[in-house]
Amino acid sequence: MDKTAIAVLITIFVYLAVMVVIGILYSKKNKSADDFYLGGRKLGPLVTAMSAEASDMSSWLLMGLPGVAYLTGIAEAFWTALGLAIGTWVNWLVVSKRIRRYSQKIDAITIPDFFSKRYKDTKNLLSFVAALVILVFFIPYTASGFAACGKLFKSLFNVDYHQAMIICAVIIVVYTTLGGFIAASTTDFIQSIIMTIALVVVLGFGTAKAGGFGEVVDNAKNLAGYLSLKDVFSPVTGTSASYGGVLAIVSTLAWGLGYFGMPHILLRFMAARDEKKLTLSRRVATVWVVISMGLSIVIGMVGLGMTKAGVRPSLQGANSETVIVEIANVLRSNGVLPAIVAGLILAGILAATMSTADSQLLAASSSVSQNLVTDFFKIKMSNKVSVIVARATVVVISIIAVFLAWNPDSSVFKIVSFAWAGFGAAFGPVMLLALFWKRSNMAGALAGMVTGGVMVFLWKYVISKLGGAFAIYELLPAFVLALIVNIV
């Protein structure tokens, strides 16, 4: 192993060590399940904003989105990013303060717990179903994060994908089980900063290597349909095809609907220390999301420009998601100091992955230990035992996620889009009606939740196969149908 590879490894190791230390430091502050899952509602405005968005963006921001832009042009990436930006702003604007106030009023510390107490569900059926939804969609979501870690190290050091994935999973589990929600939120805040630095450095270096921004734009213009918002570029044929018209655009914009049902984001709202400070959090979060996704899309273009300039080889299929890793590889070949910067970039990808995985593990573990064991099955536990069960659940869920991520050819973007649709359709309509419609009731909430979750599967694997107008993003029809069922 040469000096540059060692420099990269040391940088990444220092970053991972800091994350574990944070978990250890916060471990003594978890004296109850409320502390472990919600941090005692003590998050400041900046940590609330950045931890919510870091846990939201995940490896999708640094791998999935630039990979889509690199491979098929900016149409799908742009409309997806626009939908997410709008969804982010609206979610902070209309949901954050109300769920913060309401959840404290009824003393709810998890999303399933909120649904049960909001609808006075004494049998905890809502809590049970919501917990199952979280398990069904969060385990593969977490698996996508583990897969991203494996791809990162395999691409960088040509090490075994499975070994790299397992090591990353162990580190995430250690600081999550030790520190709980506060540790996860604090590390998410740090990770959002590292992610931002990574995006800026990659953009600047990649643009320089591609011959300047003018060359990057000229290269994109010469590719049929690459810069079109109505067409998609085919790297195989070098031609463009229609993106699908207005229906396809609306379908892609529907990504924004997913925010209303994301447990790991809604929990940040609930954990905020001061409801009034959520206005500042909204502004910080929205600005960061818009800038980071914009940079991510442009990096896809820059990667293609570097391929055109002969600086790095062409990437095909799922390998396009490693475009930032490949740019970092070019950077580290310039000496030890650039290698340290490259290590920081790669730590940014790890940060994106870990910031989501830790939040998902906490939400999934809370659904088991709190909502299934305590609420539904009525097994009473002391605060100490409750925390132990929560930590054990994190470990078990992580093991399952590792097995699901065993295939190195899985696409991060596709896995995330499906899980996103599942939460958006199952929880989104129920959450909005629970907060804003007094006539909303338990029967409607239960029917809407089941309908949304089931319809995501049916549309994805059955109905969409019919093609044409049916080949739209499953979140849109599932969300609409769940909303209608809930109201009716």
Tab-separated table of C-alpha atoms in Angstrom:
chain	number	residue	atom	x	y	z
A	1	MET	CA	0.000	0.000	0.000
A	2	ASP	CA	1.508	3.363	-1.033
A	3	LYS	CA	1.755	6.569	1.008
A	4	THR	CA	-1.348	8.146	-0.522
A	5	ALA	CA	-3.502	5.110	0.281
A	6	ILE	CA	-2.198	5.136	3.857
A	7	ALA	CA	-3.000	8.865	4.155
A	8	VAL	CA	-6.561	8.231	2.973
A	9	LEU	CA	-7.015	5.354	5.398
A	10	ILE	CA	-5.693	7.385	8.345
A	11	THR	CA	-8.076	10.259	7.534
A	12	ILE	CA	-11.054	7.928	7.357
A	13	PHE	CA	-9.949	6.114	10.519
A	14	VAL	CA	-9.718	9.397	12.471
A	15	TYR	CA	-13.216	10.331	11.315
A	16	LEU	CA	-14.668	6.955	12.335
A	17	ALA	CA	-12.874	7.106	15.693
A	18	VAL	CA	-14.412	10.526	16.415
A	19	MET	CA	-17.884	9.122	15.725
A	20	VAL	CA	-17.337	6.264	18.185
A	21	VAL	CA	-15.952	8.649	20.831
A	22	ILE	CA	-19.090	10.788	20.537
A	23	GLY	CA	-21.183	7.675	21.126
A	24	ILE	CA	-19.170	6.837	24.244
A	25	LEU	CA	-19.413	10.386	25.616
A	26	TYR	CA	-23.185	10.444	25.261
A	27	SER	CA	-23.754	6.887	26.495
A	28	LYS	CA	-24.004	8.001	30.142
A	29	LYS	CA	-26.783	10.471	29.309
A	30	ASN	CA	-29.251	7.738	28.321
A	31	LYS	CA	-31.089	7.053	31.552
A	32	SER	CA	-34.467	6.229	30.002
A	33	ALA	CA	-36.071	5.181	26.727
A	34	ASP	CA	-37.128	8.811	26.222
A	35	ASP	CA	-33.477	9.872	26.359
A	36	PHE	CA	-32.361	7.065	24.034
A	37	TYR	CA	-35.036	7.659	21.390
A	38	LEU	CA	-35.692	11.410	21.589
A	39	GLY	CA	-32.787	12.931	23.498
A	40	GLY	CA	-35.072	14.452	26.103
A	41	ARG	CA	-36.274	17.013	23.496
A	42	LYS	CA	-33.081	19.059	23.853
A	43	LEU	CA	-31.884	19.592	20.268
A	44	GLY	CA	-30.793	23.127	19.387
A	45	PRO	CA	-31.962	24.787	16.128
A	46	LEU	CA	-28.802	24.131	14.084
A	47	VAL	CA	-28.455	20.520	15.194
A	48	THR	CA	-32.176	19.987	14.567
A	49	ALA	CA	-31.890	21.369	11.032
A	50	MET	CA	-28.679	19.719	9.943
A	51	SER	CA	-29.220	16.361	11.619
A	52	ALA	CA	-32.664	16.136	9.982
A	53	GLU	CA	-31.283	16.855	6.528
A	54	ALA	CA	-28.115	14.774	6.923
A	55	SER	CA	-30.198	11.781	8.003
A	56	ASP	CA	-32.519	12.528	5.073
A	57	MET	CA	-29.984	12.901	2.253
A	58	SER	CA	-27.872	9.808	3.070
A	59	SER	CA	-25.565	8.153	0.547
A	60	TRP	CA	-28.220	9.013	-2.016
A	61	LEU	CA	-26.838	12.585	-2.108
A	62	LEU	CA	-23.200	11.632	-2.746
A	63	MET	CA	-23.734	8.440	-4.717
A	64	GLY	CA	-27.284	8.012	-6.038
A	65	LEU	CA	-28.032	11.535	-7.324
A	66	PRO	CA	-24.697	12.269	-9.073
A	67	GLY	CA	-24.848	8.744	-10.492
A	68	VAL	CA	-28.242	9.438	-12.098
A	69	ALA	CA	-27.025	12.787	-13.490
A	70	TYR	CA	-23.870	11.142	-14.856
A	71	LEU	CA	-25.696	8.282	-16.533
A	72	THR	CA	-28.936	9.732	-17.936
A	73	GLY	CA	-28.656	13.522	-17.929
A	74	ILE	CA	-30.202	16.100	-15.650
A	75	ALA	CA	-33.931	15.526	-16.284
A	76	GLU	CA	-34.644	12.853	-13.656
A	77	ALA	CA	-32.081	14.272	-11.228
A	78	PHE	CA	-33.451	17.825	-11.559
A	79	TRP	CA	-37.136	16.988	-11.137
A	80	THR	CA	-36.355	14.665	-8.224
A	81	ALA	CA	-34.250	17.355	-6.522
A	82	LEU	CA	-36.920	20.012	-7.130
A	83	GLY	CA	-39.612	17.814	-5.599
A	84	LEU	CA	-37.415	17.116	-2.577
A	85	ALA	CA	-36.564	20.809	-2.125
A	86	ILE	CA	-40.245	21.789	-2.168
A	87	GLY	CA	-41.131	18.899	0.119
A	88	THR	CA	-38.391	19.876	2.582
A	89	TRP	CA	-39.607	23.473	2.830
A	90	VAL	CA	-43.305	22.585	3.134
A	91	ASN	CA	-42.614	19.880	5.737
A	92	TRP	CA	-40.672	22.298	7.948
A	93	LEU	CA	-43.257	25.029	7.371
A	94	VAL	CA	-46.479	23.170	8.158
A	95	VAL	CA	-45.512	20.030	10.099
A	96	SER	CA	-42.498	20.750	12.316
A	97	LYS	CA	-44.009	23.115	14.909
A	98	ARG	CA	-47.317	21.326	15.104
A	99	ILE	CA	-45.877	17.847	15.679
A	100	ARG	CA	-43.375	19.271	18.189
A	101	ARG	CA	-46.205	20.831	20.203
A	102	TYR	CA	-48.657	17.958	19.805
A	103	SER	CA	-46.185	15.143	20.569
A	104	GLN	CA	-45.108	16.804	23.816
A	105	LYS	CA	-48.724	17.417	24.807
A	106	ILE	CA	-49.617	13.727	24.510
A	107	ASP	CA	-46.144	12.554	25.652
A	108	ALA	CA	-45.278	10.585	22.485
A	109	ILE	CA	-41.629	9.624	21.912
A	110	THR	CA	-41.912	7.618	18.672
A	111	ILE	CA	-44.036	7.979	15.530
A	112	PRO	CA	-46.130	4.818	16.202
A	113	ASP	CA	-46.557	6.066	19.776
A	114	PHE	CA	-47.804	9.407	18.409
A	115	PHE	CA	-50.397	7.739	16.192
A	116	SER	CA	-51.745	5.553	19.005
A	117	LYS	CA	-52.030	8.401	21.513
A	118	ARG	CA	-53.424	10.840	18.955
A	119	TYR	CA	-56.314	8.472	18.161
A	120	LYS	CA	-56.680	7.105	21.713
A	121	ASP	CA	-55.962	3.591	20.475
A	122	THR	CA	-56.086	1.626	23.751
A	123	LYS	CA	-55.327	-1.677	21.990
A	124	ASN	CA	-52.287	-0.139	20.236
A	125	LEU	CA	-53.257	-1.537	16.842
A	126	LEU	CA	-52.015	1.624	15.127
A	127	SER	CA	-48.749	1.377	17.007
A	128	PHE	CA	-48.396	-2.266	15.961
A	129	VAL	CA	-49.066	-1.637	12.264
A	130	ALA	CA	-46.852	1.465	12.210
A	131	ALA	CA	-44.024	-0.505	13.824
A	132	LEU	CA	-44.344	-3.202	11.153
A	133	VAL	CA	-44.235	-0.553	8.411
A	134	ILE	CA	-41.046	0.862	9.920
A	135	LEU	CA	-39.423	-2.565	10.048
A	136	VAL	CA	-40.472	-3.501	6.500
A	137	PHE	CA	-39.129	-0.326	4.901
A	138	PHE	CA	-36.288	0.696	7.224
A	139	ILE	CA	-34.331	-2.554	7.163
A	140	PRO	CA	-33.746	-2.422	3.371
A	141	TYR	CA	-33.162	1.362	3.679
A	142	THR	CA	-30.426	0.658	6.225
A	143	ALA	CA	-29.114	-2.112	3.990
A	144	SER	CA	-28.659	0.428	1.180
A	145	GLY	CA	-26.398	2.428	3.480
A	146	PHE	CA	-24.305	-0.610	4.325
A	147	ALA	CA	-24.086	-1.422	0.600
A	148	ALA	CA	-22.834	2.103	-0.111
A	149	CYS	CA	-20.043	1.613	2.442
A	150	GLY	CA	-19.023	-1.660	0.821
A	151	LYS	CA	-18.984	-0.096	-2.657
A	152	LEU	CA	-16.917	2.810	-1.384
A	153	PHE	CA	-14.044	0.727	-0.047
A	154	LYS	CA	-14.166	-1.819	-2.856
A	155	SER	CA	-13.872	0.940	-5.443
A	156	LEU	CA	-11.192	2.783	-3.501
A	157	PHE	CA	-8.856	0.066	-2.250
A	158	ASN	CA	-10.061	-2.966	-4.201
A	159	VAL	CA	-10.815	-4.724	-0.906
A	160	ASP	CA	-13.508	-7.317	-0.362
A	161	TYR	CA	-16.951	-5.708	-0.561
A	162	HIS	CA	-18.446	-7.872	2.183
A	163	GLN	CA	-15.643	-7.298	4.681
A	164	ALA	CA	-15.747	-3.526	4.174
A	165	MET	CA	-19.522	-3.472	4.556
A	166	ILE	CA	-19.428	-5.462	7.806
A	167	ILE	CA	-16.726	-3.221	9.349
A	168	CYS	CA	-18.727	-0.072	8.565
A	169	ALA	CA	-21.894	-1.665	9.938
A	170	VAL	CA	-20.132	-2.548	13.194
A	171	ILE	CA	-18.896	1.034	13.669
A	172	ILE	CA	-22.366	2.472	13.034
A	173	VAL	CA	-23.906	0.001	15.476
A	174	VAL	CA	-21.321	0.805	18.186
A	175	TYR	CA	-21.902	4.549	18.378
A	176	THR	CA	-25.653	4.217	17.849
A	177	THR	CA	-26.162	1.632	20.593
A	178	LEU	CA	-23.958	3.579	23.003
A	179	GLY	CA	-25.132	7.124	22.439
A	180	GLY	CA	-28.715	6.808	21.222
A	181	PHE	CA	-30.584	9.758	19.712
A	182	ILE	CA	-28.355	12.564	21.007
A	183	ALA	CA	-25.214	10.857	19.717
A	184	ALA	CA	-26.869	10.166	16.350
A	185	SER	CA	-28.055	13.784	16.039
A	186	THR	CA	-24.687	15.235	17.071
A	187	THR	CA	-22.780	13.019	14.650
A	188	ASP	CA	-25.335	13.877	11.935
A	189	PHE	CA	-24.579	17.576	12.481
A	190	ILE	CA	-20.841	16.938	12.103
A	191	GLN	CA	-21.473	14.678	9.137
A	192	SER	CA	-23.524	17.352	7.333
A	193	ILE	CA	-20.526	19.686	7.524
A	194	ILE	CA	-18.200	17.000	6.153
A	195	MET	CA	-20.686	16.213	3.370
A	196	THR	CA	-20.759	19.890	2.358
A	197	ILE	CA	-16.962	20.137	2.293
A	198	ALA	CA	-16.792	16.957	0.209
A	199	LEU	CA	-19.235	18.324	-2.375
A	200	VAL	CA	-17.381	21.637	-2.740
A	201	VAL	CA	-13.919	20.052	-3.018
A	202	VAL	CA	-15.050	17.414	-5.530
A	203	LEU	CA	-16.769	20.042	-7.677
A	204	GLY	CA	-13.744	22.327	-7.730
A	205	PHE	CA	-11.131	19.632	-8.375
A	206	GLY	CA	-13.229	17.724	-10.902
A	207	THR	CA	-14.029	20.875	-12.875
A	208	ALA	CA	-10.338	21.793	-13.052
A	209	LYS	CA	-9.391	18.304	-14.263
A	210	ALA	CA	-12.155	18.365	-16.894
A	211	GLY	CA	-10.662	21.527	-18.392
A	212	GLY	CA	-12.839	24.133	-16.705
A	213	PHE	CA	-16.571	24.630	-16.315
A	214	GLY	CA	-16.903	25.794	-19.914
A	215	GLU	CA	-15.575	22.454	-21.160
A	216	VAL	CA	-17.944	20.588	-18.835
A	217	VAL	CA	-20.955	22.499	-20.198
A	218	ASP	CA	-19.830	22.134	-23.820
A	219	ASN	CA	-19.437	18.375	-23.364
A	220	ALA	CA	-22.928	18.137	-21.883
A	221	LYS	CA	-24.378	20.191	-24.767
A	222	ASN	CA	-22.869	17.794	-27.282
A	223	LEU	CA	-24.670	14.816	-25.746
A	224	ALA	CA	-28.168	14.456	-27.214
A	225	GLY	CA	-30.773	15.356	-24.608
A	226	TYR	CA	-28.326	15.463	-21.683
A	227	LEU	CA	-29.248	19.004	-20.583
A	228	SER	CA	-32.911	18.683	-21.556
A	229	LEU	CA	-35.554	18.641	-18.824
A	230	LYS	CA	-37.854	16.665	-21.135
A	231	ASP	CA	-35.468	13.969	-22.382
A	232	VAL	CA	-33.053	11.410	-20.940
A	233	PHE	CA	-29.613	10.598	-22.332
A	234	SER	CA	-28.627	7.040	-23.203
A	235	PRO	CA	-24.918	6.348	-22.609
A	236	VAL	CA	-25.154	3.134	-24.637
A	237	THR	CA	-26.528	4.578	-27.887
A	238	GLY	CA	-25.445	8.194	-27.372
A	239	THR	CA	-28.990	9.338	-28.207
A	240	SER	CA	-31.878	10.746	-26.188
A	241	ALA	CA	-35.416	9.580	-25.503
A	242	SER	CA	-38.489	11.290	-24.068
A	243	TYR	CA	-38.536	11.393	-20.277
A	244	GLY	CA	-42.271	10.677	-20.370
A	245	GLY	CA	-43.965	14.069	-20.550
A	246	VAL	CA	-45.951	15.890	-17.888
A	247	LEU	CA	-47.025	12.714	-16.083
A	248	ALA	CA	-43.422	11.590	-15.623
A	249	ILE	CA	-42.415	15.021	-14.318
A	250	VAL	CA	-45.308	15.124	-11.844
A	251	SER	CA	-44.461	11.580	-10.796
A	252	THR	CA	-40.835	12.531	-10.097
A	253	LEU	CA	-41.824	15.716	-8.283
A	254	ALA	CA	-43.905	13.458	-6.018
A	255	TRP	CA	-40.679	12.559	-4.192
A	256	GLY	CA	-41.496	15.628	-2.088
A	257	LEU	CA	-44.604	13.920	-0.675
A	258	GLY	CA	-42.375	11.408	1.064
A	259	TYR	CA	-41.199	13.938	3.643
A	260	PHE	CA	-44.511	13.941	5.496
A	261	GLY	CA	-44.002	10.296	6.443
A	262	MET	CA	-40.274	10.016	7.172
A	263	PRO	CA	-39.908	8.840	10.808
A	264	HIS	CA	-36.250	9.883	11.172
A	265	ILE	CA	-37.073	13.450	10.041
A	266	LEU	CA	-40.295	13.768	12.041
A	267	LEU	CA	-38.425	12.625	15.159
A	268	ARG	CA	-36.064	15.599	14.779
A	269	PHE	CA	-39.060	17.925	14.848
A	270	MET	CA	-40.328	16.211	17.991
A	271	ALA	CA	-36.901	16.439	19.665
A	272	ALA	CA	-36.374	20.186	19.146
A	273	ARG	CA	-35.690	22.085	22.356
A	274	ASP	CA	-37.650	25.215	21.429
A	275	GLU	CA	-40.630	25.256	19.073
A	276	LYS	CA	-40.003	28.911	18.185
A	277	LYS	CA	-36.495	28.120	16.937
A	278	LEU	CA	-37.875	25.776	14.288
A	279	THR	CA	-38.280	28.778	11.965
A	280	LEU	CA	-34.498	29.213	11.954
A	281	SER	CA	-34.086	25.469	11.513
A	282	ARG	CA	-36.397	25.551	8.472
A	283	ARG	CA	-34.351	28.274	6.768
A	284	VAL	CA	-31.031	26.556	7.421
A	285	ALA	CA	-32.327	23.155	6.317
A	286	THR	CA	-33.952	24.415	3.104
A	287	VAL	CA	-30.909	26.427	1.989
A	288	TRP	CA	-28.572	23.500	2.668
A	289	VAL	CA	-30.779	21.022	0.790
A	290	VAL	CA	-31.074	23.230	-2.308
A	291	ILE	CA	-27.335	23.970	-2.474
A	292	SER	CA	-26.178	20.403	-1.745
A	293	MET	CA	-28.487	18.766	-4.296
A	294	GLY	CA	-27.533	21.361	-6.907
A	295	LEU	CA	-23.834	20.647	-6.345
A	296	SER	CA	-24.492	16.914	-6.493
A	297	ILE	CA	-26.183	17.136	-9.900
A	298	VAL	CA	-23.423	19.340	-11.329
A	299	ILE	CA	-20.826	16.828	-10.044
A	300	GLY	CA	-22.499	14.203	-12.251
A	301	MET	CA	-21.901	16.508	-15.234
A	302	VAL	CA	-18.319	17.148	-14.113
A	303	GLY	CA	-17.642	13.403	-13.858
A	304	LEU	CA	-18.818	12.995	-17.433
A	305	GLY	CA	-16.531	15.874	-18.445
A	306	MET	CA	-13.583	14.121	-16.814
A	307	THR	CA	-14.423	10.968	-18.786
A	308	LYS	CA	-14.487	13.034	-21.989
A	309	ALA	CA	-11.107	14.563	-21.089
A	310	GLY	CA	-9.641	11.082	-20.550
A	311	VAL	CA	-8.915	11.713	-16.870
A	312	ARG	CA	-10.996	8.780	-15.662
A	313	PRO	CA	-12.730	5.807	-17.337
A	314	SER	CA	-16.406	5.649	-18.256
A	315	LEU	CA	-18.816	4.247	-15.653
A	316	GLN	CA	-21.743	2.039	-16.611
A	317	GLY	CA	-24.894	0.930	-14.794
A	318	ALA	CA	-24.786	0.881	-10.981
A	319	ASN	CA	-21.074	1.779	-11.112
A	320	SER	CA	-22.087	5.333	-12.064
A	321	GLU	CA	-22.919	5.787	-8.357
A	322	THR	CA	-19.193	5.748	-7.574
A	323	VAL	CA	-18.454	8.881	-9.641
A	324	ILE	CA	-17.395	10.904	-6.569
A	325	VAL	CA	-15.236	8.014	-5.367
A	326	GLU	CA	-13.503	7.935	-8.756
A	327	ILE	CA	-12.864	11.693	-8.622
A	328	ALA	CA	-11.395	11.267	-5.130
A	329	ASN	CA	-9.159	8.507	-6.517
A	330	VAL	CA	-7.793	10.911	-9.118
A	331	LEU	CA	-7.200	13.516	-6.406
A	332	ARG	CA	-5.271	11.181	-4.097
A	333	SER	CA	-2.840	10.268	-6.888
A	334	ASN	CA	-1.394	13.804	-6.697
A	335	GLY	CA	0.479	13.316	-3.401
A	336	VAL	CA	0.042	12.878	0.345
A	337	LEU	CA	-1.673	16.221	1.058
A	338	PRO	CA	-4.240	15.777	-1.762
A	339	ALA	CA	-4.701	12.203	-0.481
A	340	ILE	CA	-5.698	13.572	2.931
A	341	VAL	CA	-8.250	15.819	1.199
A	342	ALA	CA	-9.438	12.782	-0.767
A	343	GLY	CA	-9.802	10.955	2.533
A	344	LEU	CA	-12.000	13.792	3.767
A	345	ILE	CA	-14.172	13.461	0.659
A	346	LEU	CA	-14.544	9.746	1.205
A	347	ALA	CA	-15.294	10.384	4.866
A	348	GLY	CA	-18.065	12.631	3.535
A	349	ILE	CA	-19.576	9.681	1.682
A	350	LEU	CA	-19.305	7.614	4.827
A	351	ALA	CA	-20.902	10.510	6.715
A	352	ALA	CA	-23.824	10.583	4.303
A	353	THR	CA	-24.316	6.858	4.716
A	354	MET	CA	-23.853	6.704	8.466
A	355	SER	CA	-26.011	9.753	9.226
A	356	THR	CA	-29.006	7.974	7.750
A	357	ALA	CA	-28.202	4.456	8.920
A	358	ASP	CA	-27.919	5.487	12.583
A	359	SER	CA	-31.253	7.322	12.480
A	360	GLN	CA	-32.949	4.414	10.757
A	361	LEU	CA	-31.573	1.935	13.255
A	362	LEU	CA	-32.914	4.016	16.146
A	363	ALA	CA	-36.346	4.357	14.566
A	364	ALA	CA	-36.502	0.646	13.759
A	365	SER	CA	-35.293	-0.400	17.217
A	366	SER	CA	-37.826	1.872	18.904
A	367	SER	CA	-40.608	0.278	16.867
A	368	VAL	CA	-39.620	-3.133	18.235
A	369	SER	CA	-38.699	-2.468	21.859
A	370	GLN	CA	-41.108	0.374	22.599
A	371	ASN	CA	-44.070	-0.106	20.265
A	372	LEU	CA	-44.204	-3.878	19.887
A	373	VAL	CA	-42.769	-5.245	23.146
A	374	THR	CA	-43.978	-2.562	25.581
A	375	ASP	CA	-47.085	-1.067	23.958
A	376	PHE	CA	-48.640	-3.930	22.012
A	377	PHE	CA	-47.555	-7.017	23.939
A	378	LYS	CA	-47.775	-5.145	27.297
A	379	ILE	CA	-44.415	-6.372	28.586
A	380	LYS	CA	-43.386	-3.963	31.334
A	381	MET	CA	-39.706	-3.096	31.617
A	382	SER	CA	-37.642	-0.804	33.816
A	383	ASN	CA	-35.844	2.132	32.184
A	384	LYS	CA	-32.546	0.240	32.360
A	385	VAL	CA	-33.957	-2.908	30.761
A	386	SER	CA	-35.752	-0.832	28.130
A	387	VAL	CA	-32.471	0.749	27.006
A	388	ILE	CA	-30.780	-2.674	26.929
A	389	VAL	CA	-33.580	-4.093	24.755
A	390	ALA	CA	-33.335	-1.054	22.473
A	391	ARG	CA	-29.599	-1.578	22.012
A	392	ALA	CA	-30.036	-5.301	21.385
A	393	THR	CA	-32.677	-4.534	18.762
A	394	VAL	CA	-30.246	-2.227	16.920
A	395	VAL	CA	-27.758	-5.104	16.705
A	396	VAL	CA	-30.311	-7.645	15.433
A	397	ILE	CA	-31.709	-5.266	12.793
A	398	SER	CA	-28.182	-4.456	11.619
A	399	ILE	CA	-27.412	-8.148	11.118
A	400	ILE	CA	-30.542	-8.557	8.963
A	401	ALA	CA	-29.631	-5.427	6.964
A	402	VAL	CA	-26.133	-6.799	6.308
A	403	PHE	CA	-27.619	-9.964	4.777
A	404	LEU	CA	-29.970	-7.873	2.603
A	405	ALA	CA	-27.009	-5.790	1.380
A	406	TRP	CA	-24.936	-8.855	0.499
A	407	ASN	CA	-25.342	-8.321	-3.265
A	408	PRO	CA	-22.666	-5.798	-4.381
A	409	ASP	CA	-24.597	-4.962	-7.584
A	410	SER	CA	-27.618	-3.497	-5.794
A	411	SER	CA	-28.477	0.125	-6.668
A	412	VAL	CA	-28.511	2.625	-3.791
A	413	PHE	CA	-30.842	4.948	-5.701
A	414	LYS	CA	-33.437	2.249	-6.433
A	415	ILE	CA	-33.486	0.867	-2.886
A	416	VAL	CA	-33.855	4.341	-1.372
A	417	SER	CA	-36.618	5.350	-3.812
A	418	PHE	CA	-38.704	2.282	-2.876
A	419	ALA	CA	-38.287	2.720	0.885
A	420	TRP	CA	-39.006	6.446	0.511
A	421	ALA	CA	-42.263	5.628	-1.290
A	422	GLY	CA	-43.230	3.156	1.428
A	423	PHE	CA	-42.917	5.651	4.275
A	424	GLY	CA	-44.387	8.510	2.299
A	425	ALA	CA	-47.521	6.571	1.360
A	426	ALA	CA	-48.038	4.687	4.641
A	427	PHE	CA	-47.342	7.534	7.083
A	428	GLY	CA	-47.626	10.772	5.077
A	429	PRO	CA	-51.428	11.029	4.677
A	430	VAL	CA	-52.034	9.757	8.232
A	431	MET	CA	-49.622	12.298	9.708
A	432	LEU	CA	-51.082	15.256	7.805
A	433	LEU	CA	-54.661	14.363	8.730
A	434	ALA	CA	-53.694	13.632	12.344
A	435	LEU	CA	-52.226	17.113	12.661
A	436	PHE	CA	-54.695	19.164	10.625
A	437	TRP	CA	-58.094	17.412	10.493
A	438	LYS	CA	-60.125	17.078	13.676
A	439	ARG	CA	-62.518	14.549	12.133
A	440	SER	CA	-59.694	12.173	11.342
A	441	ASN	CA	-60.229	8.934	13.266
A	442	MET	CA	-58.518	5.679	14.117
A	443	ALA	CA	-60.365	3.571	11.532
A	444	GLY	CA	-59.354	5.946	8.744
A	445	ALA	CA	-55.768	6.137	9.982
A	446	LEU	CA	-55.446	2.344	10.139
A	447	ALA	CA	-57.044	1.827	6.716
A	448	GLY	CA	-54.924	4.587	5.160
A	449	MET	CA	-51.695	3.265	6.641
A	450	VAL	CA	-52.292	-0.302	5.409
A	451	THR	CA	-53.508	0.875	1.991
A	452	GLY	CA	-50.493	3.120	1.445
A	453	GLY	CA	-47.948	0.463	2.379
A	454	VAL	CA	-49.604	-2.343	0.393
A	455	MET	CA	-50.203	-0.165	-2.682
A	456	VAL	CA	-46.486	0.711	-2.899
A	457	PHE	CA	-45.711	-2.986	-3.326
A	458	LEU	CA	-48.590	-3.603	-5.754
A	459	TRP	CA	-47.797	-0.599	-7.928
A	460	LYS	CA	-44.056	-1.253	-7.977
A	461	TYR	CA	-44.155	-4.968	-8.744
A	462	VAL	CA	-47.508	-5.479	-10.521
A	463	ILE	CA	-49.296	-2.416	-11.888
A	464	SER	CA	-46.234	-0.535	-13.168
A	465	LYS	CA	-45.396	-3.543	-15.358
A	466	LEU	CA	-48.366	-2.562	-17.549
A	467	GLY	CA	-46.267	0.353	-18.809
A	468	GLY	CA	-47.473	3.641	-20.246
A	469	ALA	CA	-49.246	5.877	-17.735
A	470	PHE	CA	-48.920	3.149	-15.120
A	471	ALA	CA	-45.107	3.279	-15.159
A	472	ILE	CA	-44.977	6.176	-12.704
A	473	TYR	CA	-43.274	6.464	-9.332
A	474	GLU	CA	-45.260	4.296	-6.920
A	475	LEU	CA	-45.320	6.983	-4.219
A	476	LEU	CA	-47.780	9.208	-6.127
A	477	PRO	CA	-50.693	6.752	-6.654
A	478	ALA	CA	-50.141	5.079	-3.268
A	479	PHE	CA	-50.144	8.436	-1.428
A	480	VAL	CA	-53.309	9.644	-3.199
A	481	LEU	CA	-55.184	6.379	-2.613
A	482	ALA	CA	-54.151	6.239	1.049
A	483	LEU	CA	-55.339	9.820	1.536
A	484	ILE	CA	-58.709	9.055	-0.067
A	485	VAL	CA	-59.208	5.884	1.991
A	486	ASN	CA	-58.296	7.701	5.183
A	487	ILE	CA	-60.806	10.490	4.535
A	488	VAL	CA	-63.625	8.191	3.356
